[in-house]
Amino acid sequence: MKTVYSPLHAGHGGQMELVAGAIVPGFEKPSRAEIIRGRVESEKLGPILTPVSHPLAAAARVHRQDYLDFLPTVWPLWEASGKSGSAIPFTWPTRGLRGDVRPKTIDALLGYYSFDGGASFVKGTWEAIKSSYDVAMTAAGIVKAGERAAFALCRPPGHHAGAAFMGGYCYINNAAVAAQWFRDQGAARVSILDVDYHHGNGTQEIFYRRGDVQVLNLHGDPMTEYPFFLGHADERGAGEGEGFNQNYPMPFGTSWERWSEALDDACGKLLAYAPDVVAVSLGVDTFEKDPISQFKLKSADYPKIGKRIAALGLPTLFVMEGGYAVDEIGINAVGVLTGFES
């Protein structure tokens, strides 16, 4: 399996985030990608390729143009306003406030285009975002060219980013962009299987009213787990998308037995949908030692995930999402890939 990786991800490093009442160093850090890359090499998964630069036209198929235009301007606007440190949103246009008028100052714009304080910026953040997008697009091209599978080692991740908002460490929704690109390249139907611990709220929002992209999410119950405000089982799509969005919210402490039942059910629905290609939002924060997650999967479980996905018998793009137990992230992420290959 070919892996696509860019060292430019490291520019998004040293950023701070707002979480649990404190400004803390970002859990989403450069070592995550480096450890996974090292494991790809040590396991001899396959060649590691440098991404080809792509225009943002494919991103504009799922993201609003004004949002995409905003992202490269964040750091220059932040610096021009005389600020330093991490650019973190701190105010949002919630119920009763005006969300239909685009403000002018950087502090207001950060809130206008986000839903939390986790998507912060430092000087190299935009270059990392763009490189992550290029990684996903290059890997999608490998699958489109006929490879059985490819691994997009994306950082920063993407599945919390919606059509016009960032959050949860995510800025451009790489899996959604790839799914739309596959459609534009001729795929009649595409499925996105999201196995990250946290609900892929951005992916759901983008495709919720569409029937040509199926979205299946296995995640922590939003009644008790971030991102809280999307991901309930009764959210099944709307309009042409009715029935094509499927959520599997699960409680704290969920172990392999219960989680794998949800995976089997999701895979059954995926096969019934009969897509031409599958994009897997590969988060490994379901791991029992993850510092910001509450499931109890073990390292031995991740190859089983890969084998189950391989049994679908479909062209598959793996897109890296979350996973914050850094010491084991390579073992777990690459475990899925080696399980698929076996």
GROMACS .gro file of C-alpha atoms in nm:
model
  342
    1MET     CA    1   0.000   0.000   0.000
    2LYS     CA    2   0.132   0.342  -0.095
    3THR     CA    3   0.144   0.610   0.176
    4VAL     CA    4   0.138   0.982   0.096
    5TYR     CA    5   0.307   1.211   0.350
    6SER     CA    6   0.428   1.572   0.364
    7PRO     CA    7   0.682   1.713   0.611
    8LEU     CA    8   0.505   2.049   0.586
    9HIS     CA    9   0.259   1.927   0.851
   10ALA     CA   10   0.525   2.014   1.111
   11GLY     CA   11   0.464   2.386   1.056
   12HIS     CA   12   0.146   2.341   1.259
   13GLY     CA   13   0.329   2.280   1.584
   14GLY     CA   14   0.346   2.443   1.924
   15GLN     CA   15  -0.013   2.567   1.892
   16MET     CA   16  -0.232   2.606   2.198
   17GLU     CA   17  -0.598   2.515   2.234
   18LEU     CA   18  -0.891   2.596   2.460
   19VAL     CA   19  -1.022   2.284   2.635
   20ALA     CA   20  -1.184   2.206   2.971
   21GLY     CA   21  -1.143   2.558   3.102
   22ALA     CA   22  -0.775   2.596   3.020
   23ILE     CA   23  -0.541   2.704   2.742
   24VAL     CA   24  -0.317   2.401   2.694
   25PRO     CA   25  -0.067   2.270   2.437
   26GLY     CA   26  -0.248   2.110   2.145
   27PHE     CA   27  -0.306   1.736   2.173
   28GLU     CA   28  -0.286   1.728   1.793
   29LYS     CA   29   0.092   1.758   1.753
   30PRO     CA   30   0.358   1.688   1.488
   31SER     CA   31   0.491   1.375   1.659
   32ARG     CA   32   0.166   1.198   1.572
   33ALA     CA   33   0.243   1.197   1.200
   34GLU     CA   34   0.613   1.128   1.247
   35ILE     CA   35   0.550   0.820   1.460
   36ILE     CA   36   0.298   0.684   1.210
   37ARG     CA   37   0.543   0.746   0.927
   38GLY     CA   38   0.813   0.562   1.117
   39ARG     CA   39   0.581   0.266   1.171
   40VAL     CA   40   0.491   0.257   0.800
   41GLU     CA   41   0.863   0.227   0.730
   42SER     CA   42   0.941  -0.033   0.997
   43GLU     CA   43   0.644  -0.250   0.894
   44LYS     CA   44   0.744  -0.218   0.527
   45LEU     CA   45   0.388  -0.128   0.437
   46GLY     CA   46   0.498   0.015   0.104
   47PRO     CA   47   0.653   0.324  -0.055
   48ILE     CA   48   0.608   0.667   0.102
   49LEU     CA   49   0.535   0.934  -0.158
   50THR     CA   50   0.549   1.312  -0.152
   51PRO     CA   51   0.218   1.475  -0.246
   52VAL     CA   52   0.159   1.665  -0.566
   53SER     CA   53   0.035   2.020  -0.517
   54HIS     CA   54  -0.330   2.062  -0.615
   55PRO     CA   55  -0.539   2.377  -0.664
   56LEU     CA   56  -0.817   2.424  -0.411
   57ALA     CA   57  -1.089   2.367  -0.671
   58ALA     CA   58  -1.170   2.023  -0.528
   59ALA     CA   59  -1.198   2.169  -0.177
   60ALA     CA   60  -1.438   2.432  -0.310
   61ARG     CA   61  -1.675   2.153  -0.415
   62VAL     CA   62  -1.753   2.082  -0.047
   63HIS     CA   63  -1.643   2.400   0.134
   64ARG     CA   64  -1.781   2.750   0.089
   65GLN     CA   65  -1.545   2.971  -0.108
   66ASP     CA   66  -1.537   3.254   0.148
   67TYR     CA   67  -1.431   3.004   0.415
   68LEU     CA   68  -1.149   2.869   0.199
   69ASP     CA   69  -1.041   3.224   0.119
   70PHE     CA   70  -1.027   3.303   0.491
   71LEU     CA   71  -0.793   3.021   0.598
   72PRO     CA   72  -0.470   3.150   0.436
   73THR     CA   73  -0.533   3.498   0.577
   74VAL     CA   74  -0.562   3.404   0.945
   75TRP     CA   75  -0.200   3.433   1.047
   76PRO     CA   76  -0.124   3.752   0.847
   77LEU     CA   77  -0.436   3.916   0.996
   78TRP     CA   78  -0.342   3.795   1.345
   79GLU     CA   79   0.010   3.938   1.315
   80ALA     CA   80  -0.116   4.260   1.161
   81SER     CA   81  -0.345   4.312   1.461
   82GLY     CA   82  -0.038   4.311   1.687
   83LYS     CA   83  -0.104   3.973   1.846
   84SER     CA   84   0.135   3.682   1.904
   85GLY     CA   85   0.102   3.326   2.028
   86SER     CA   86  -0.175   3.102   1.896
   87ALA     CA   87  -0.471   3.253   1.715
   88ILE     CA   88  -0.764   3.097   1.903
   89PRO     CA   89  -1.134   3.181   1.859
   90PHE     CA   90  -1.310   3.283   2.177
   91THR     CA   91  -1.655   3.410   2.079
   92TRP     CA   92  -1.921   3.253   1.855
   93PRO     CA   93  -2.249   3.368   1.693
   94THR     CA   94  -2.474   3.128   1.883
   95ARG     CA   95  -2.857   3.132   1.914
   96GLY     CA   96  -2.997   3.482   1.919
   97LEU     CA   97  -2.685   3.641   1.767
   98ARG     CA   98  -2.622   3.741   1.406
   99GLY     CA   99  -2.451   3.464   1.215
  100ASP     CA  100  -2.551   3.600   0.876
  101VAL     CA  101  -2.322   3.906   0.876
  102ARG     CA  102  -1.953   3.846   0.811
  103PRO     CA  103  -1.747   4.061   1.054
  104LYS     CA  104  -1.420   4.235   0.975
  105THR     CA  105  -1.176   4.183   1.263
  106ILE     CA  106  -0.966   3.869   1.301
  107ASP     CA  107  -1.103   3.787   1.648
  108ALA     CA  108  -1.458   3.797   1.517
  109LEU     CA  109  -1.373   3.611   1.197
  110LEU     CA  110  -1.214   3.326   1.394
  111GLY     CA  111  -1.543   3.280   1.579
  112TYR     CA  112  -1.754   3.326   1.266
  113TYR     CA  113  -1.576   3.039   1.090
  114SER     CA  114  -1.546   2.794   1.382
  115PHE     CA  115  -1.745   2.602   1.640
  116ASP     CA  116  -1.485   2.560   1.917
  117GLY     CA  117  -1.145   2.672   2.047
  118GLY     CA  118  -0.956   2.370   1.916
  119ALA     CA  119  -0.873   2.489   1.566
  120SER     CA  120  -0.600   2.740   1.640
  121PHE     CA  121  -0.333   2.888   1.413
  122VAL     CA  122   0.039   2.949   1.431
  123LYS     CA  123   0.264   3.078   1.156
  124GLY     CA  124   0.291   2.749   0.967
  125THR     CA  125  -0.068   2.633   1.007
  126TRP     CA  126  -0.197   2.724   0.663
  127GLU     CA  127   0.094   2.550   0.489
  128ALA     CA  128   0.020   2.240   0.696
  129ILE     CA  129  -0.352   2.256   0.608
  130LYS     CA  130  -0.272   2.286   0.238
  131SER     CA  131  -0.020   2.002   0.254
  132SER     CA  132  -0.277   1.779   0.428
  133TYR     CA  133  -0.523   1.852   0.147
  134ASP     CA  134  -0.254   1.773  -0.112
  135VAL     CA  135  -0.180   1.444   0.066
  136ALA     CA  136  -0.546   1.343   0.049
  137MET     CA  137  -0.585   1.442  -0.315
  138THR     CA  138  -0.267   1.262  -0.420
  139ALA     CA  139  -0.371   0.944  -0.237
  140ALA     CA  140  -0.719   0.964  -0.390
  141GLY     CA  141  -0.555   0.981  -0.731
  142ILE     CA  142  -0.362   0.662  -0.656
  143VAL     CA  143  -0.687   0.478  -0.581
  144LYS     CA  144  -0.858   0.627  -0.887
  145ALA     CA  145  -0.566   0.502  -1.099
  146GLY     CA  146  -0.644   0.144  -1.000
  147GLU     CA  147  -0.464   0.068  -0.674
  148ARG     CA  148  -0.666  -0.139  -0.429
  149ALA     CA  149  -0.595   0.108  -0.148
  150ALA     CA  150  -0.382   0.404  -0.044
  151PHE     CA  151  -0.307   0.578   0.285
  152ALA     CA  152  -0.329   0.956   0.314
  153LEU     CA  153  -0.120   1.041   0.621
  154CYS     CA  154  -0.304   1.369   0.669
  155ARG     CA  155  -0.216   1.617   0.940
  156PRO     CA  156  -0.401   1.823   1.047
  157PRO     CA  157  -0.707   1.596   1.032
  158GLY     CA  158  -1.034   1.697   0.870
  159HIS     CA  159  -1.360   1.527   0.969
  160HIS     CA  160  -1.483   1.797   1.209
  161ALA     CA  161  -1.459   2.067   0.940
  162GLY     CA  162  -1.791   2.154   0.777
  163ALA     CA  163  -1.879   2.348   0.466
  164ALA     CA  164  -1.794   2.680   0.632
  165PHE     CA  165  -1.650   2.602   0.974
  166MET     CA  166  -1.339   2.465   1.141
  167GLY     CA  167  -1.308   2.297   1.479
  168GLY     CA  168  -1.173   1.992   1.657
  169TYR     CA  169  -0.824   2.041   1.506
  170CYS     CA  170  -0.980   2.029   1.156
  171TYR     CA  171  -0.980   2.290   0.880
  172ILE     CA  172  -1.032   2.126   0.538
  173ASN     CA  173  -1.237   1.803   0.543
  174ASN     CA  174  -0.997   1.577   0.354
  175ALA     CA  175  -1.224   1.271   0.345
  176ALA     CA  176  -1.520   1.477   0.222
  177VAL     CA  177  -1.306   1.645  -0.043
  178ALA     CA  178  -1.182   1.306  -0.163
  179ALA     CA  179  -1.534   1.161  -0.170
  180GLN     CA  180  -1.660   1.451  -0.380
  181TRP     CA  181  -1.357   1.422  -0.609
  182PHE     CA  182  -1.432   1.053  -0.667
  183ARG     CA  183  -1.788   1.153  -0.761
  184ASP     CA  184  -1.660   1.420  -0.998
  185GLN     CA  185  -1.429   1.161  -1.155
  186GLY     CA  186  -1.720   0.932  -1.235
  187ALA     CA  187  -1.800   0.728  -0.923
  188ALA     CA  188  -2.178   0.685  -0.904
  189ARG     CA  189  -2.176   0.643  -0.527
  190VAL     CA  190  -1.915   0.685  -0.254
  191SER     CA  191  -1.925   0.572   0.109
  192ILE     CA  192  -1.741   0.739   0.395
  193LEU     CA  193  -1.679   0.510   0.692
  194ASP     CA  194  -1.569   0.712   0.995
  195VAL     CA  195  -1.415   0.500   1.273
  196ASP     CA  196  -1.275   0.790   1.478
  197TYR     CA  197  -1.386   0.807   1.842
  198HIS     CA  198  -1.535   1.154   1.789
  199HIS     CA  199  -1.831   1.202   1.558
  200GLY     CA  200  -1.743   1.334   1.213
  201ASN     CA  201  -1.986   1.624   1.243
  202GLY     CA  202  -1.835   1.815   0.952
  203THR     CA  203  -1.867   1.521   0.715
  204GLN     CA  204  -2.228   1.466   0.820
  205GLU     CA  205  -2.311   1.834   0.771
  206ILE     CA  206  -2.161   1.843   0.421
  207PHE     CA  207  -2.347   1.540   0.283
  208TYR     CA  208  -2.662   1.531   0.498
  209ARG     CA  209  -2.902   1.618   0.216
  210ARG     CA  210  -2.734   1.407  -0.051
  211GLY     CA  211  -2.793   1.052  -0.159
  212ASP     CA  212  -2.477   1.005  -0.367
  213VAL     CA  213  -2.239   0.996  -0.068
  214GLN     CA  214  -2.322   0.764   0.222
  215VAL     CA  215  -2.184   0.861   0.564
  216LEU     CA  216  -2.142   0.602   0.841
  217ASN     CA  217  -2.011   0.719   1.181
  218LEU     CA  218  -1.903   0.504   1.480
  219HIS     CA  219  -1.838   0.730   1.779
  220GLY     CA  220  -1.889   0.836   2.138
  221ASP     CA  221  -2.247   0.924   2.233
  222PRO     CA  222  -2.299   1.300   2.181
  223MET     CA  223  -2.509   1.315   2.498
  224THR     CA  224  -2.181   1.286   2.690
  225GLU     CA  225  -1.899   1.327   2.436
  226TYR     CA  226  -1.752   1.595   2.210
  227PRO     CA  227  -1.860   1.740   1.969
  228PHE     CA  228  -2.190   1.703   2.162
  229PHE     CA  229  -2.431   1.869   1.920
  230LEU     CA  230  -2.445   1.617   1.635
  231GLY     CA  231  -2.418   1.241   1.600
  232HIS     CA  232  -2.742   1.105   1.745
  233ALA     CA  233  -2.889   0.783   1.606
  234ASP     CA  234  -3.201   0.957   1.475
  235GLU     CA  235  -2.998   1.173   1.235
  236ARG     CA  236  -3.050   0.973   0.914
  237GLY     CA  237  -3.021   1.238   0.644
  238ALA     CA  238  -3.279   1.469   0.492
  239GLY     CA  239  -3.438   1.517   0.150
  240GLU     CA  240  -3.246   1.320  -0.110
  241GLY     CA  241  -3.011   1.215   0.169
  242GLU     CA  242  -3.280   1.046   0.379
  243GLY     CA  243  -3.147   0.709   0.495
  244PHE     CA  244  -2.792   0.765   0.375
  245ASN     CA  245  -2.652   0.901   0.702
  246GLN     CA  246  -2.604   0.644   0.977
  247ASN     CA  247  -2.475   0.713   1.329
  248TYR     CA  248  -2.361   0.457   1.585
  249PRO     CA  249  -2.328   0.647   1.916
  250MET     CA  250  -2.177   0.432   2.192
  251PRO     CA  251  -2.123   0.489   2.565
  252PHE     CA  252  -1.804   0.546   2.762
  253GLY     CA  253  -1.617   0.221   2.818
  254THR     CA  254  -1.721   0.056   2.489
  255SER     CA  255  -1.489  -0.235   2.414
  256TRP     CA  256  -1.419  -0.438   2.101
  257GLU     CA  257  -1.719  -0.669   2.135
  258ARG     CA  258  -1.976  -0.388   2.120
  259TRP     CA  259  -1.775  -0.169   1.887
  260SER     CA  260  -1.718  -0.448   1.635
  261GLU     CA  261  -2.093  -0.518   1.625
  262ALA     CA  262  -2.145  -0.160   1.515
  263LEU     CA  263  -1.870  -0.197   1.255
  264ASP     CA  264  -2.031  -0.512   1.117
  265ASP     CA  265  -2.368  -0.339   1.090
  266ALA     CA  266  -2.211  -0.037   0.920
  267CYS     CA  267  -2.029  -0.260   0.673
  268GLY     CA  268  -2.355  -0.439   0.594
  269LYS     CA  269  -2.526  -0.108   0.519
  270LEU     CA  270  -2.226  -0.002   0.313
  271LEU     CA  271  -2.243  -0.313   0.096
  272ALA     CA  272  -2.618  -0.267   0.050
  273TYR     CA  273  -2.550   0.087  -0.072
  274ALA     CA  274  -2.303  -0.058  -0.328
  275PRO     CA  275  -2.054   0.229  -0.361
  276ASP     CA  276  -1.778   0.236  -0.621
  277VAL     CA  277  -1.518   0.342  -0.363
  278VAL     CA  278  -1.483   0.381   0.015
  279ALA     CA  279  -1.310   0.661   0.205
  280VAL     CA  280  -1.220   0.562   0.562
  281SER     CA  281  -1.181   0.841   0.815
  282LEU     CA  282  -0.916   0.657   1.015
  283GLY     CA  283  -0.909   0.773   1.376
  284VAL     CA  284  -0.745   0.551   1.637
  285ASP     CA  285  -0.855   0.749   1.941
  286THR     CA  286  -1.083   0.455   2.022
  287PHE     CA  287  -0.772   0.315   2.194
  288GLU     CA  288  -0.797   0.236   2.567
  289LYS     CA  289  -0.509   0.471   2.656
  290ASP     CA  290  -0.617   0.771   2.452
  291PRO     CA  291  -0.597   1.082   2.675
  292ILE     CA  292  -0.910   1.253   2.542
  293SER     CA  293  -1.132   0.954   2.458
  294GLN     CA  294  -1.330   0.692   2.649
  295PHE     CA  295  -1.345   0.368   2.446
  296LYS     CA  296  -1.147   0.057   2.537
  297LEU     CA  297  -1.013  -0.090   2.212
  298LYS     CA  298  -0.672  -0.258   2.239
  299SER     CA  299  -0.382  -0.256   1.994
  300ALA     CA  300  -0.467  -0.613   1.892
  301ASP     CA  301  -0.808  -0.493   1.772
  302TYR     CA  302  -0.686  -0.258   1.500
  303PRO     CA  303  -0.574  -0.522   1.248
  304LYS     CA  304  -0.923  -0.672   1.283
  305ILE     CA  305  -1.069  -0.339   1.170
  306GLY     CA  306  -0.849  -0.347   0.862
  307LYS     CA  307  -0.946  -0.706   0.781
  308ARG     CA  308  -1.317  -0.623   0.812
  309ILE     CA  309  -1.280  -0.327   0.577
  310ALA     CA  310  -1.080  -0.537   0.332
  311ALA     CA  311  -1.363  -0.791   0.327
  312LEU     CA  312  -1.580  -0.527   0.159
  313GLY     CA  313  -1.375  -0.588  -0.154
  314LEU     CA  314  -1.387  -0.224  -0.263
  315PRO     CA  315  -1.125   0.034  -0.361
  316THR     CA  316  -1.037   0.206  -0.035
  317LEU     CA  317  -0.879   0.537   0.060
  318PHE     CA  318  -0.761   0.562   0.422
  319VAL     CA  319  -0.751   0.922   0.547
  320MET     CA  320  -0.579   0.985   0.882
  321GLU     CA  321  -0.791   1.159   1.144
  322GLY     CA  322  -0.752   1.145   1.525
  323GLY     CA  323  -0.555   0.946   1.781
  324TYR     CA  324  -0.369   1.109   2.069
  325ALA     CA  325  -0.203   0.824   2.259
  326VAL     CA  326   0.116   0.916   2.080
  327ASP     CA  327   0.332   0.628   2.198
  328GLU     CA  328   0.097   0.372   2.040
  329ILE     CA  329  -0.045   0.573   1.751
  330GLY     CA  330   0.185   0.414   1.493
  331ILE     CA  331   0.111   0.061   1.614
  332ASN     CA  332  -0.264   0.122   1.601
  333ALA     CA  333  -0.295   0.321   1.278
  334VAL     CA  334  -0.060   0.101   1.079
  335GLY     CA  335  -0.219  -0.204   1.243
  336VAL     CA  336  -0.540  -0.120   1.055
  337LEU     CA  337  -0.346  -0.095   0.729
  338THR     CA  338  -0.150  -0.417   0.772
  339GLY     CA  339  -0.472  -0.592   0.870
  340PHE     CA  340  -0.627  -0.467   0.547
  341GLU     CA  341  -0.328  -0.582   0.344
  342SER     CA  342  -0.325  -0.930   0.500
   0.00000   0.00000   0.00000
